[in-house]
Coordinates of C-alpha atoms and ligand atoms in Angstrom, one line a residue:
X8 CA 8.2 -26.2 -10.1
X9 CA 7.5 -23.7 -7.3
X10 CA 3.9 -22.9 -6.4
X11 CA 4.5 -19.7 -8.3
X12 CA 4.9 -21.7 -11.5
X13 CA 1.7 -23.6 -10.8
X14 CA -0.3 -20.4 -10.6
X15 CA 1.2 -19.0 -13.8
X16 CA 0.5 -22.2 -15.7
X17 CA -3.0 -22.4 -14.4
X18 CA -3.7 -18.9 -15.4
X19 CA -2.3 -19.4 -18.9
X20 CA -4.8 -22.3 -19.4
X21 CA -7.8 -20.0 -18.7
X22 CA -9.5 -17.2 -20.7
X23 CA -8.6 -15.4 -23.8
X24 CA -5.0 -15.4 -25.2
X25 CA -3.0 -12.6 -23.7
X26 CA -2.7 -10.6 -27.0
X27 CA -6.5 -10.7 -27.5
X28 CA -7.0 -9.6 -23.9
X29 CA -4.4 -6.9 -24.3
X30 CA -6.1 -5.5 -27.4
X31 CA -9.5 -5.6 -25.6
X32 CA -7.9 -4.0 -22.6
X33 CA -6.6 -1.1 -24.6
X34 CA -10.0 -0.5 -26.1
X35 CA -11.6 -0.8 -22.6
X36 CA -9.1 1.6 -21.0
X37 CA -9.7 4.2 -23.7
X38 CA -13.5 3.9 -23.6
X39 CA -13.3 4.1 -19.9
X40 CA -11.5 7.4 -19.7
X41 CA -14.3 9.1 -21.6
X42 CA -17.2 7.5 -19.7
X43 CA -15.8 7.7 -16.3
X44 CA -15.8 11.5 -15.8
X45 CA -19.6 11.5 -16.2
X46 CA -20.5 8.6 -13.8
X47 CA -19.8 8.1 -10.2
X48 CA -20.5 4.4 -10.4
X49 CA -20.9 2.0 -13.3
X50 CA -23.5 -0.7 -13.9
X51 CA -22.3 -4.2 -13.1
X52 CA -19.9 -5.6 -15.7
X53 CA -22.0 -6.8 -18.6
X54 CA -21.6 -10.1 -20.4
X55 CA -18.5 -10.0 -22.5
X56 CA -16.9 -7.0 -20.8
X57 CA -13.5 -7.7 -19.3
X58 CA -13.1 -8.2 -15.6
X59 CA -10.1 -7.6 -13.4
X60 CA -9.1 -11.2 -13.3
X61 CA -8.8 -11.4 -17.1
X62 CA -7.0 -8.1 -17.4
X63 CA -4.5 -9.1 -14.6
X64 CA -3.9 -12.3 -16.6
X65 CA -3.1 -10.2 -19.7
X66 CA -0.7 -8.1 -17.6
X67 CA 1.0 -11.2 -16.1
X68 CA 0.3 -10.1 -12.6
X69 CA -1.7 -11.6 -9.7
X70 CA -4.8 -9.6 -8.6
X71 CA -6.2 -10.7 -5.3
X72 CA -8.4 -9.7 -2.3
X73 CA -8.7 -10.3 1.4
X74 CA -11.8 -12.5 2.1
X75 CA -14.3 -12.1 4.9
X76 CA -15.5 -15.6 5.9
X77 CA -18.8 -14.4 7.2
X78 CA -19.6 -12.4 4.0
X79 CA -18.6 -15.4 1.9
X80 CA -21.0 -17.6 3.8
X81 CA -23.9 -15.2 3.9
X82 CA -23.8 -13.0 0.8
X83 CA -24.1 -14.7 -2.6
X84 CA -23.2 -11.5 -4.5
X85 CA -20.0 -11.3 -2.5
X86 CA -19.1 -14.8 -3.6
X87 CA -20.1 -14.1 -7.2
X88 CA -17.9 -11.0 -7.6
X89 CA -15.1 -12.6 -5.7
X90 CA -15.0 -15.6 -8.1
X91 CA -15.3 -13.3 -11.2
X92 CA -12.8 -10.6 -10.4
X93 CA -9.8 -12.1 -8.5
X94 CA -7.3 -14.9 -9.0
X95 CA -5.8 -14.8 -5.5
X96 CA -7.3 -14.9 -2.1
X97 CA -6.0 -14.0 1.4
X98 CA -8.2 -14.9 4.3
X99 CA -8.8 -11.6 6.1
X100 CA -8.9 -13.2 9.6
X101 CA -9.6 -16.9 9.3
X102 CA -6.0 -18.1 9.2
X103 CA -4.6 -15.9 11.9
X104 CA -3.4 -17.8 15.0
X105 CA -6.1 -16.5 17.4
X106 CA -9.1 -17.3 15.2
X107 CA -7.6 -20.7 14.3
X108 CA -6.6 -21.7 17.8
X109 CA -9.1 -20.2 20.3
X110 CA -7.9 -22.7 23.0
X111 CA -4.6 -24.3 23.6
X112 CA -5.8 -27.7 22.6
X113 CA -8.3 -27.1 19.9
X114 CA -8.5 -25.7 16.4
X115 CA -11.4 -24.0 14.6
X116 CA -10.8 -24.8 11.0
X117 CA -14.3 -24.1 9.6
X118 CA -13.8 -20.6 8.2
X119 CA -10.3 -21.3 6.9
X120 CA -11.5 -24.5 5.2
X121 CA -14.5 -22.7 3.6
X122 CA -12.2 -20.1 2.1
X123 CA -9.6 -22.6 0.9
X124 CA -12.3 -24.8 -0.7
X125 CA -13.9 -21.8 -2.4
X126 CA -10.5 -20.8 -3.8
X127 CA -9.9 -24.3 -5.1
X128 CA -13.4 -24.4 -6.7
X129 CA -12.5 -21.2 -8.6
X130 CA -8.9 -21.9 -9.5
X131 CA -7.7 -19.1 -7.2
X132 CA -4.3 -19.1 -5.5
X133 CA -4.3 -18.7 -1.7
X134 CA -2.0 -16.8 0.6
X135 CA -2.3 -17.7 4.3
X136 CA -2.2 -14.8 6.7
X137 CA -0.4 -14.8 9.2
X138 CA 1.4 -17.2 11.6
X139 CA 2.9 -14.6 13.9
X140 CA 1.4 -11.2 14.6
X141 CA 1.1 -9.2 17.9
X142 CA -2.6 -8.8 17.2
X143 CA -5.2 -11.6 17.0
X144 CA -2.7 -13.9 18.7
X145 CA -4.3 -16.6 20.9
X146 CA -5.5 -15.3 24.2
X147 CA -3.8 -18.2 25.9
X148 CA -0.3 -17.0 24.8
X149 CA 1.4 -14.9 27.5
X150 CA 4.6 -13.3 28.4
X151 CA 4.7 -15.6 31.5
X152 CA 5.4 -18.5 29.2
X153 CA 9.1 -19.7 29.1
X154 CA 11.0 -19.5 25.9
X155 CA 10.8 -23.2 25.4
X156 CA 7.0 -23.2 26.0
X157 CA 6.3 -20.4 23.5
X158 CA 8.7 -21.9 21.0
X159 CA 7.0 -25.3 21.3
X160 CA 3.5 -23.6 20.8
X161 CA 4.8 -21.8 17.8
X162 CA 6.3 -24.9 16.3
X163 CA 3.1 -26.9 16.8
X164 CA 0.9 -24.2 15.3
X165 CA 3.1 -23.7 12.2
X166 CA 3.5 -27.5 11.7
X167 CA -0.2 -28.3 12.2
X168 CA -1.4 -25.5 9.9
X169 CA 1.1 -26.2 7.1
X170 CA 0.3 -29.9 7.2
X171 CA -3.4 -29.3 6.9
X172 CA -3.1 -27.1 3.8
X173 CA 0.1 -28.6 2.2
X174 CA 0.0 -28.3 -1.6
X175 CA -3.2 -26.3 -1.4
X176 CA -2.0 -22.9 0.0
X177 CA 0.6 -21.3 -2.3
X178 CA 2.2 -18.9 0.2
X179 CA 2.0 -17.8 3.8
X180 CA 2.6 -14.5 5.6
X181 CA 4.9 -16.0 8.3
X182 CA 5.5 -12.8 10.3
X183 CA 3.4 -9.7 10.1
X184 CA 4.4 -6.2 11.3
X185 CA 7.4 -7.0 13.4
X186 CA 9.0 -3.5 12.8
X187 CA 8.1 -0.4 14.8
X188 CA 10.8 2.3 14.5
X189 CA 9.2 4.3 17.3
X190 CA 10.4 1.7 19.8
X191 CA 14.0 1.7 21.2
X192 CA 14.7 -1.7 19.6
X193 CA 13.0 -0.9 16.3
X194 CA 10.8 -4.0 16.8
X195 CA 7.0 -4.1 17.6
X196 CA 6.2 -4.9 21.2
X197 CA 4.7 -8.4 21.4
X198 CA 4.7 -11.6 23.5
X199 CA 7.1 -13.0 20.9
X200 CA 9.6 -10.2 21.3
X201 CA 9.2 -10.3 25.1
X202 CA 9.9 -14.0 25.5
X203 CA 12.1 -14.9 22.5
X204 CA 13.7 -11.6 21.5
X205 CA 14.0 -10.5 17.8
X206 CA 15.2 -14.0 16.9
X207 CA 11.6 -15.1 16.9
X208 CA 11.4 -13.8 13.3
X209 CA 14.2 -16.1 12.1
X210 CA 12.8 -19.0 14.1
X211 CA 9.4 -18.7 12.6
X212 CA 10.7 -18.8 9.0
X213 CA 13.0 -21.7 9.7
X214 CA 10.1 -23.6 11.4
X215 CA 7.9 -23.0 8.4
X216 CA 10.5 -24.1 5.9
X217 CA 11.2 -27.2 7.9
X218 CA 7.5 -28.0 7.9
X219 CA 7.0 -27.4 4.2
X220 CA 9.9 -27.2 1.7
X221 CA 7.7 -25.9 -1.2
X222 CA 5.3 -23.2 0.2
X223 CA 6.3 -19.6 -0.4
X224 CA 7.2 -17.7 2.8
X225 CA 6.5 -14.0 3.1
X226 CA 7.3 -11.2 5.5
X227 CA 4.4 -8.6 5.6
X228 CA 4.7 -5.0 6.8
X229 CA 2.6 -1.8 7.0
X230 CA 3.8 1.7 6.2
X231 CA 6.9 0.7 4.1
X232 CA 5.6 1.9 0.7
X233 CA 7.6 5.1 0.8
X234 CA 11.3 5.5 1.3
X235 CA 12.0 6.4 5.0
X236 CA 13.1 5.2 8.4
X237 CA 10.6 2.2 8.6
X238 CA 11.3 0.9 5.1
X239 CA 15.0 1.4 5.6
X240 CA 14.9 -0.6 8.9
X241 CA 12.8 -3.3 7.2
X242 CA 15.2 -3.5 4.2
X243 CA 18.2 -3.9 6.5
X244 CA 16.4 -6.6 8.5
X245 CA 15.5 -8.5 5.3
X246 CA 19.1 -8.2 4.0
X247 CA 20.5 -9.4 7.3
X248 CA 18.2 -12.4 7.6
X249 CA 18.7 -13.4 3.9
X250 CA 22.5 -13.0 4.3
X251 CA 22.2 -15.6 7.2
X252 CA 20.3 -17.9 4.9
X253 CA 16.9 -17.4 6.6
X254 CA 14.3 -18.8 4.1
X255 CA 12.3 -15.8 3.1
X256 CA 10.8 -15.9 -0.4
X257 CA 8.9 -12.6 -0.5
X258 CA 7.7 -9.4 1.2
X259 CA 4.3 -7.7 1.3
X260 CA 4.1 -3.9 1.2
X261 CA 0.6 -3.6 2.7
X262 CA -0.2 -0.2 1.1
X263 CA -3.1 1.0 3.3
X264 CA -3.1 4.5 1.7
X265 CA -5.3 7.6 1.9
X266 CA -6.3 9.8 -1.0
X267 CA -5.3 13.0 1.0
X268 CA -1.6 11.9 0.8
X269 CA 0.0 8.8 -0.5
X270 CA 3.5 7.6 -1.6
X271 CA 4.9 9.1 -4.8
X272 CA 5.3 6.7 -7.7
X273 CA 9.1 7.2 -7.5
X274 CA 9.1 6.2 -3.8
X275 CA 7.0 3.1 -4.4
X276 CA 8.9 1.9 -7.4
X277 CA 12.3 2.5 -5.7
X278 CA 11.1 0.5 -2.7
X279 CA 9.7 -2.4 -4.8
X280 CA 13.0 -2.5 -6.7
X281 CA 15.3 -2.5 -3.7
X282 CA 13.4 -5.4 -2.0
X283 CA 13.3 -7.2 -5.4
X284 CA 17.1 -6.7 -5.7
X285 CA 17.4 -8.7 -2.5
X286 CA 15.8 -11.6 -4.4
X287 CA 12.4 -11.2 -2.7
X288 CA 9.1 -11.6 -4.5
X289 CA 7.3 -8.3 -3.8
X290 CA 3.5 -8.1 -3.2
X291 CA 1.3 -5.1 -2.7
X292 CA -0.5 -7.1 -0.1
X293 CA -3.3 -5.0 1.5
X294 CA -4.3 -2.1 -0.8
X295 CA -7.1 0.1 0.2
X296 CA -7.5 3.9 0.0
X297 CA -9.3 5.9 2.7
X298 CA -11.1 9.0 1.4
X299 CA -12.4 10.8 4.4
X300 CA -9.1 12.4 5.4
X301 CA -9.1 14.4 2.2
X302 CA -10.9 17.7 2.1
X303 CA -13.5 17.9 -0.6
X304 CA -16.8 16.4 -1.8
X305 CA -17.7 12.8 -2.8
X306 CA -16.8 13.2 -6.5
X307 CA -13.4 14.7 -5.9
X308 CA -12.6 12.0 -3.3
X309 CA -13.7 9.2 -5.7
X310 CA -11.6 10.8 -8.5
X311 CA -8.6 11.0 -6.2
X312 CA -9.2 7.4 -5.1
X313 CA -9.3 6.2 -8.7
X314 CA -5.9 7.7 -9.3
X315 CA -4.5 6.3 -6.0
X316 CA -5.4 2.8 -7.1
X317 CA -4.1 3.5 -10.6
X318 CA -0.8 4.7 -9.3
X319 CA -0.2 1.8 -6.8
X320 CA -1.3 -0.9 -9.3
X321 CA 0.7 0.6 -12.2
X322 CA 3.8 0.8 -9.9
X323 CA 3.5 -3.0 -9.5
X324 CA 2.9 -3.6 -13.2
X325 CA 5.9 -1.4 -14.1
X326 CA 8.3 -3.3 -11.8
X327 CA 9.2 -6.9 -12.8
X328 CA 9.9 -7.7 -9.1
X329 CA 6.3 -7.0 -8.1
X330 CA 4.3 -10.2 -8.5
X331 CA 0.9 -8.8 -7.9
X332 CA -1.6 -6.7 -5.9
X333 CA -4.0 -7.8 -3.2
X334 CA -6.8 -5.4 -2.1
X335 CA -7.8 -5.5 1.5
X336 CA -11.4 -6.3 0.6
X337 CA -13.3 -5.2 -2.5
X338 CA -16.6 -3.8 -1.5
X339 CA -17.3 -0.9 0.9
X340 CA -20.0 -3.0 2.5
X341 CA -17.4 -5.1 4.4
X342 CA -14.3 -3.0 4.9
X343 CA -12.4 -3.4 8.1
X344 CA -12.0 0.4 8.3
X345 CA -15.6 0.8 9.1
X346 CA -15.1 -1.5 12.1
X347 CA -12.8 1.1 13.6
X348 CA -15.6 3.4 14.5
X349 CA -16.3 6.9 13.3
X350 CA -17.9 8.0 10.0
X351 CA -18.0 5.1 7.5
X352 CA -15.4 5.4 4.8
X353 CA -15.4 4.1 1.2
X354 CA -11.9 2.7 0.7
X355 CA -12.5 0.0 -1.9
X356 CA -13.4 -0.5 -5.6
X357 CA -17.1 -1.6 -5.4
X358 CA -19.6 0.4 -3.5
X359 CA -21.9 -1.1 -0.9
X360 CA -24.3 -2.3 -3.6
X361 CA -21.5 -3.9 -5.7
X362 CA -21.5 -1.2 -8.3
X363 CA -18.0 -0.6 -9.8
X364 CA -16.6 2.8 -8.6
X365 CA -14.1 5.0 -10.4
X366 CA -11.4 3.2 -8.3
X367 CA -12.3 0.0 -10.3
X368 CA -11.3 1.8 -13.4
X369 CA -8.2 2.9 -11.6
X370 CA -7.2 -0.7 -11.1
X371 CA -8.0 -1.5 -14.7
X372 CA -5.8 1.5 -15.9
X373 CA -3.1 0.4 -13.5
X374 CA -3.1 -3.2 -14.8
X375 CA -2.7 -1.8 -18.3
X376 CA 0.4 -0.1 -17.1
X377 CA -1.0 3.4 -17.7
X378 CA 0.5 5.8 -15.1
X379 CA -1.7 8.7 -14.0
X380 CA -1.2 11.6 -16.5
X381 CA 0.7 14.7 -15.2
X382 CA -0.6 18.1 -16.2
X383 CA 1.3 21.4 -16.5
X384 CA 3.4 22.7 -13.6
X385 CA 1.1 25.0 -11.5
X386 CA 4.0 26.6 -9.6
X387 CA 5.4 29.8 -11.1
X388 CA 9.2 29.9 -11.8
X389 CA 9.6 26.3 -10.4
X390 CA 13.1 26.1 -12.0
X391 CA 14.2 29.5 -10.7
X392 CA 15.1 30.6 -14.2
X393 CA 13.6 33.9 -13.4
X394 CA 15.5 34.3 -10.2
X395 CA 13.4 34.7 -7.0
X396 CA 10.3 35.7 -8.9
X397 CA 7.1 34.4 -7.2
X398 CA 9.1 33.1 -4.2
X399 CA 9.7 34.5 -0.7
X400 CA 11.7 33.5 2.4
X401 CA 11.9 34.7 5.9
X402 CA 15.7 34.8 5.9
X403 CA 18.1 35.3 3.1
X404 CA 17.1 33.9 -0.3
X405 CA 19.8 33.5 -3.0
X406 CA 19.7 32.0 -6.4
X407 CA 22.7 30.0 -7.6
X408 CA 23.8 27.3 -10.0
X409 CA 22.5 24.0 -8.6
X410 CA 26.0 22.7 -8.1
X411 CA 26.1 19.1 -9.4
X412 CA 22.6 19.4 -11.0
X413 CA 21.8 21.4 -14.1
X414 CA 19.7 24.6 -13.7
X415 CA 19.4 26.9 -10.8
X416 CA 18.5 26.4 -7.2
X417 CA 17.1 28.7 -4.5
X418 CA 18.9 28.6 -1.2
X419 CA 17.5 29.9 2.0
X420 CA 19.5 30.6 5.1
X421 CA 16.6 30.0 7.5
X422 CA 15.4 26.5 6.5
X423 CA 12.9 26.3 9.3
X424 CA 10.9 29.2 7.8
X425 CA 11.7 27.7 4.4
X426 CA 10.7 28.9 0.9
X427 CA 7.2 30.0 0.2
X428 CA 5.1 30.6 -2.9
X429 CA 1.8 32.4 -2.3
X430 CA -1.2 32.8 -4.6
X431 CA -1.7 29.2 -5.7
X432 CA -5.5 29.3 -5.1
X433 CA -6.5 30.0 -8.7
X434 CA -4.4 27.1 -9.9
X435 CA -5.4 24.6 -7.2
X436 CA -9.1 25.6 -6.8
X437 CA -10.0 22.9 -9.3
X438 CA -9.2 20.4 -6.6
X439 CA -6.7 17.5 -6.8
X440 CA -5.1 15.1 -6.8
X441 CA -1.8 16.7 -7.4
X442 CA 1.7 15.4 -7.7
X443 CA 4.4 17.3 -5.9
X444 CA 8.1 16.9 -6.5
X445 CA 11.3 18.9 -5.9
X446 CA 15.0 18.4 -5.4
X447 CA 16.4 19.5 -2.1
X448 CA 19.9 19.6 -0.6
X449 CA 20.8 20.4 3.0
X450 CA 24.1 22.2 3.5
X451 CA 24.8 20.4 6.7
X452 CA 26.7 17.2 7.5
X453 CA 23.9 15.6 9.6
X454 CA 20.4 14.5 8.8
X455 CA 17.6 16.9 8.3
X456 CA 13.9 16.3 7.7
X457 CA 12.5 18.3 4.8
X458 CA 8.7 18.9 4.4
X459 CA 6.5 20.3 1.8
X460 CA 3.0 21.5 2.7
X461 CA 0.1 23.5 1.4
X462 CA -1.0 26.3 3.7
X463 CA -4.7 26.9 3.2
X464 CA -6.3 30.1 4.4
X465 CA -10.1 30.4 4.8
X466 CA -12.1 33.5 4.6
X467 CA -11.8 34.1 8.3
X468 CA -8.0 34.3 8.0
X469 CA -7.7 31.0 9.8
X470 CA -5.0 28.7 8.2
X471 CA -4.5 24.9 8.1
X472 CA -1.6 23.0 6.7
X473 CA -1.9 20.0 4.4
X474 CA 1.2 17.8 4.4
X475 CA 2.3 17.0 0.9
X476 CA 5.6 15.2 1.3
X477 CA 8.4 14.5 3.7
X478 CA 11.9 13.3 3.3
X479 CA 14.8 12.6 5.7
X480 CA 17.8 13.9 3.8
X481 CA 21.5 13.2 4.5
X482 CA 23.7 16.2 4.2
X483 CA 25.0 17.7 1.0
X484 CA 23.5 15.5 -1.6
X485 CA 20.5 16.2 -3.9
X486 CA 17.5 14.1 -3.0
X487 CA 14.0 14.1 -4.6
X488 CA 11.1 14.9 -2.2
X489 CA 7.8 13.7 -3.7
X490 CA 4.3 13.0 -2.8
X491 CA 0.7 12.9 -4.0
X492 CA -1.9 15.1 -2.4
X493 CA -5.7 14.8 -2.8
X494 CA -7.5 18.1 -2.5
X495 CA -11.0 19.4 -2.6
X496 CA -12.5 22.4 -1.0
X497 CA -15.7 23.0 0.9
X498 CA -16.0 26.0 1.3
X499 CA -13.6 27.5 -1.2
X500 CA -10.6 28.9 0.7
X501 CA -9.3 32.5 0.3
X502 CA -5.7 31.6 -0.3
X503 CA -3.2 28.7 -0.7
X504 CA 0.5 28.8 -0.4
X505 CA 3.2 26.1 -0.9
X506 CA 6.0 25.9 1.7
X507 CA 9.1 23.8 1.6
X508 CA 11.1 23.8 4.8
X509 CA 13.6 21.9 6.9
X510 CA 14.3 20.9 10.5
X511 CA 17.9 21.9 11.2
X512 CA 17.9 25.5 12.2
X513 CA 21.6 26.3 11.5
X514 CA 21.9 25.0 8.0
X515 CA 21.1 26.3 4.6
X516 CA 18.5 24.5 2.5
X517 CA 18.7 24.6 -1.3
X518 CA 15.8 23.7 -3.5
X519 CA 15.5 23.1 -7.3
X520 CA 13.0 22.0 -9.9
X521 CA 9.8 22.5 -8.0
X522 CA 6.8 20.8 -9.6
X523 CA 3.1 20.7 -8.5
X524 CA 1.1 19.1 -11.3
X525 CA -2.5 17.9 -11.5
X526 CA -3.0 14.2 -11.9
X527 CA -5.5 12.7 -14.3
X528 CA -6.5 9.1 -15.1
Ligands
G3I16 O1 -14.8 -12.9 15.3 C1 -15.2 -12.0 16.3 C2 -16.6 -12.1 16.7 O2 -16.9 -13.4 17.3 C3 -17.0 -11.0 17.7 O3 -18.4 -11.1 18.0 C4 -16.6 -9.7 17.1 C5 -17.0 -8.5 18.0 O4 -16.0 -8.3 19.0 O5 -15.2 -9.6 16.8 C6 -14.9 -10.6 15.9 O6 -13.5 -10.5 15.7 C7 -13.1 -9.3 14.9 C8 -12.4 -9.8 13.6 O7 -11.8 -8.7 12.9 C9 -13.3 -10.6 12.7 O8 -14.3 -9.8 12.3 C10 -12.2 -8.5 15.8 O9 -12.9 -7.9 16.8 C11 -11.5 -7.4 14.9 O10 -10.5 -6.7 15.7 C12 -10.9 -8.0 13.7 O11 -10.4 -6.9 12.9 C13 -9.4 -7.3 11.9 C14 -8.1 -6.6 12.2 O12 -7.1 -7.0 11.2 C15 -7.6 -7.1 13.6 O13 -6.5 -6.3 13.9 C16 -9.9 -6.8 10.5 O14 -11.1 -7.5 10.2 C17 -8.8 -7.1 9.5 O15 -9.1 -6.5 8.2 C18 -7.5 -6.5 10.0 O16 -6.5 -6.8 9.0 C19 -5.1 -6.3 9.3 C20 -4.2 -7.4 8.7 O17 -4.5 -8.6 9.3 C21 -2.7 -6.9 8.9 N1 -2.5 -5.6 8.4 C22 -3.4 -4.6 8.9 C23 -4.9 -5.0 8.6 C24 -5.8 -3.9 9.1 O18 -5.7 -3.8 10.5

């Protein structure tokens, strides 16, 4: 039985029977929706109320969090909430190569051991993170090492660490963030790439499998939640490695999102599905949701954050290939984002005093499989049934049958200026988040980048644009462009327009079925 089976069987032996939990969950989810609009935060879970760990068990999904070793050692409430709410643990830093091996001939196991022992005491699965990463690598690694020296160091590290935790740690991130499509090679600059070339990825997985035939081996990546160049490159890399028999069991879509703009459900589910279709176990591996990049007040940000968590978690629950979700921390008190400097953000589901935020309810709703509710279309004549009514374009604007799609399409000759709808302020003044989607078709053979944005004008006439969605479209096929945008306004603007435009100057752009809908829990 793979480690995966062990966790499932262990879960089944704990807590209420799934059906009872499911019924309780439905009641909880309904009661939640009423309460939540009134309260910013909730009192601590009372005795008998469901917690995330129980609800995840009912949903048949893993629900985990990254763990800060210092907080676990020093903060009893942190340890109490961690044990109660999560069934899976990823050491946030303690099992990275640098923290584990500060010098070439010594290991610092204390923090990692403490986290592994805590997880074992609380029947929690463990995912080690990460053998190979360009950040937090040991300071004694260098590009002046020969290939044999670096390979020997890597082999020793992987073998030593896997031997220490054999049978105790269920899975490992073997390689983290190896893809960087902004570089010429498409790979992230690192000492591993410098000295060994891209084959270091395959070598690391083969070393790990040779050292432990049972542990699950994951690749982990940032920014591949939405369809696009980076997730495409990563998909092709996984396919190529798997076709060569490289032992990769799963992939982590990190999902560090922001409430001002995050992947559309269709994108996220399509990505989960295509990696799962390769035979990979998919994890949402590092979910958190920044709020400060979204205009608006605290309440509108927390409401958008609830829906962001609900959407990502429900995408995983809706896809059989997604095994579970790990949050990158659970209380705003210890988030890594606040170590990056600047105004402190609130990206997690408990506030700094361990009170449950609306985002906690978002995770609960997501685990129940409830997708965010879509309201009425706020765009006028989004299907162009009334011709060009409510729309404007700098160049020619023509309405025609949408070729191989039902309904009508609006086609603009000057796609860089694009298609615009003014006068959206009354509809959007309520604040977001909003779901945007449309179908686009570029009348050109090559590739074009299509963007949708909101143009917000303030009372001085100054305008700023809020990016809503972007898509790289191949020529002459209909593609859906979609995205979620969080909005709040301080002060209230004087006007808002929607603009959909493309990047290739000399080609026509056709647009159909434009929707901009409010999202609700
Ligand atoms: O342990 C030292 C401490 O001794 C020293 O006094 C202190 C001040 O310099 O630094 C401490 O190390 C810090 C470490 O976190 C532990 O707190 C590092 O400076 C700091 O850079 C490190 O940040 C971590 C970051 O990865 C490193 O890039 C974050 O906590 C961690 O959440 C973050 O996690 C990564 C994932 O591993 C991969 N995906 C992206 C994610 C966010 O960057």
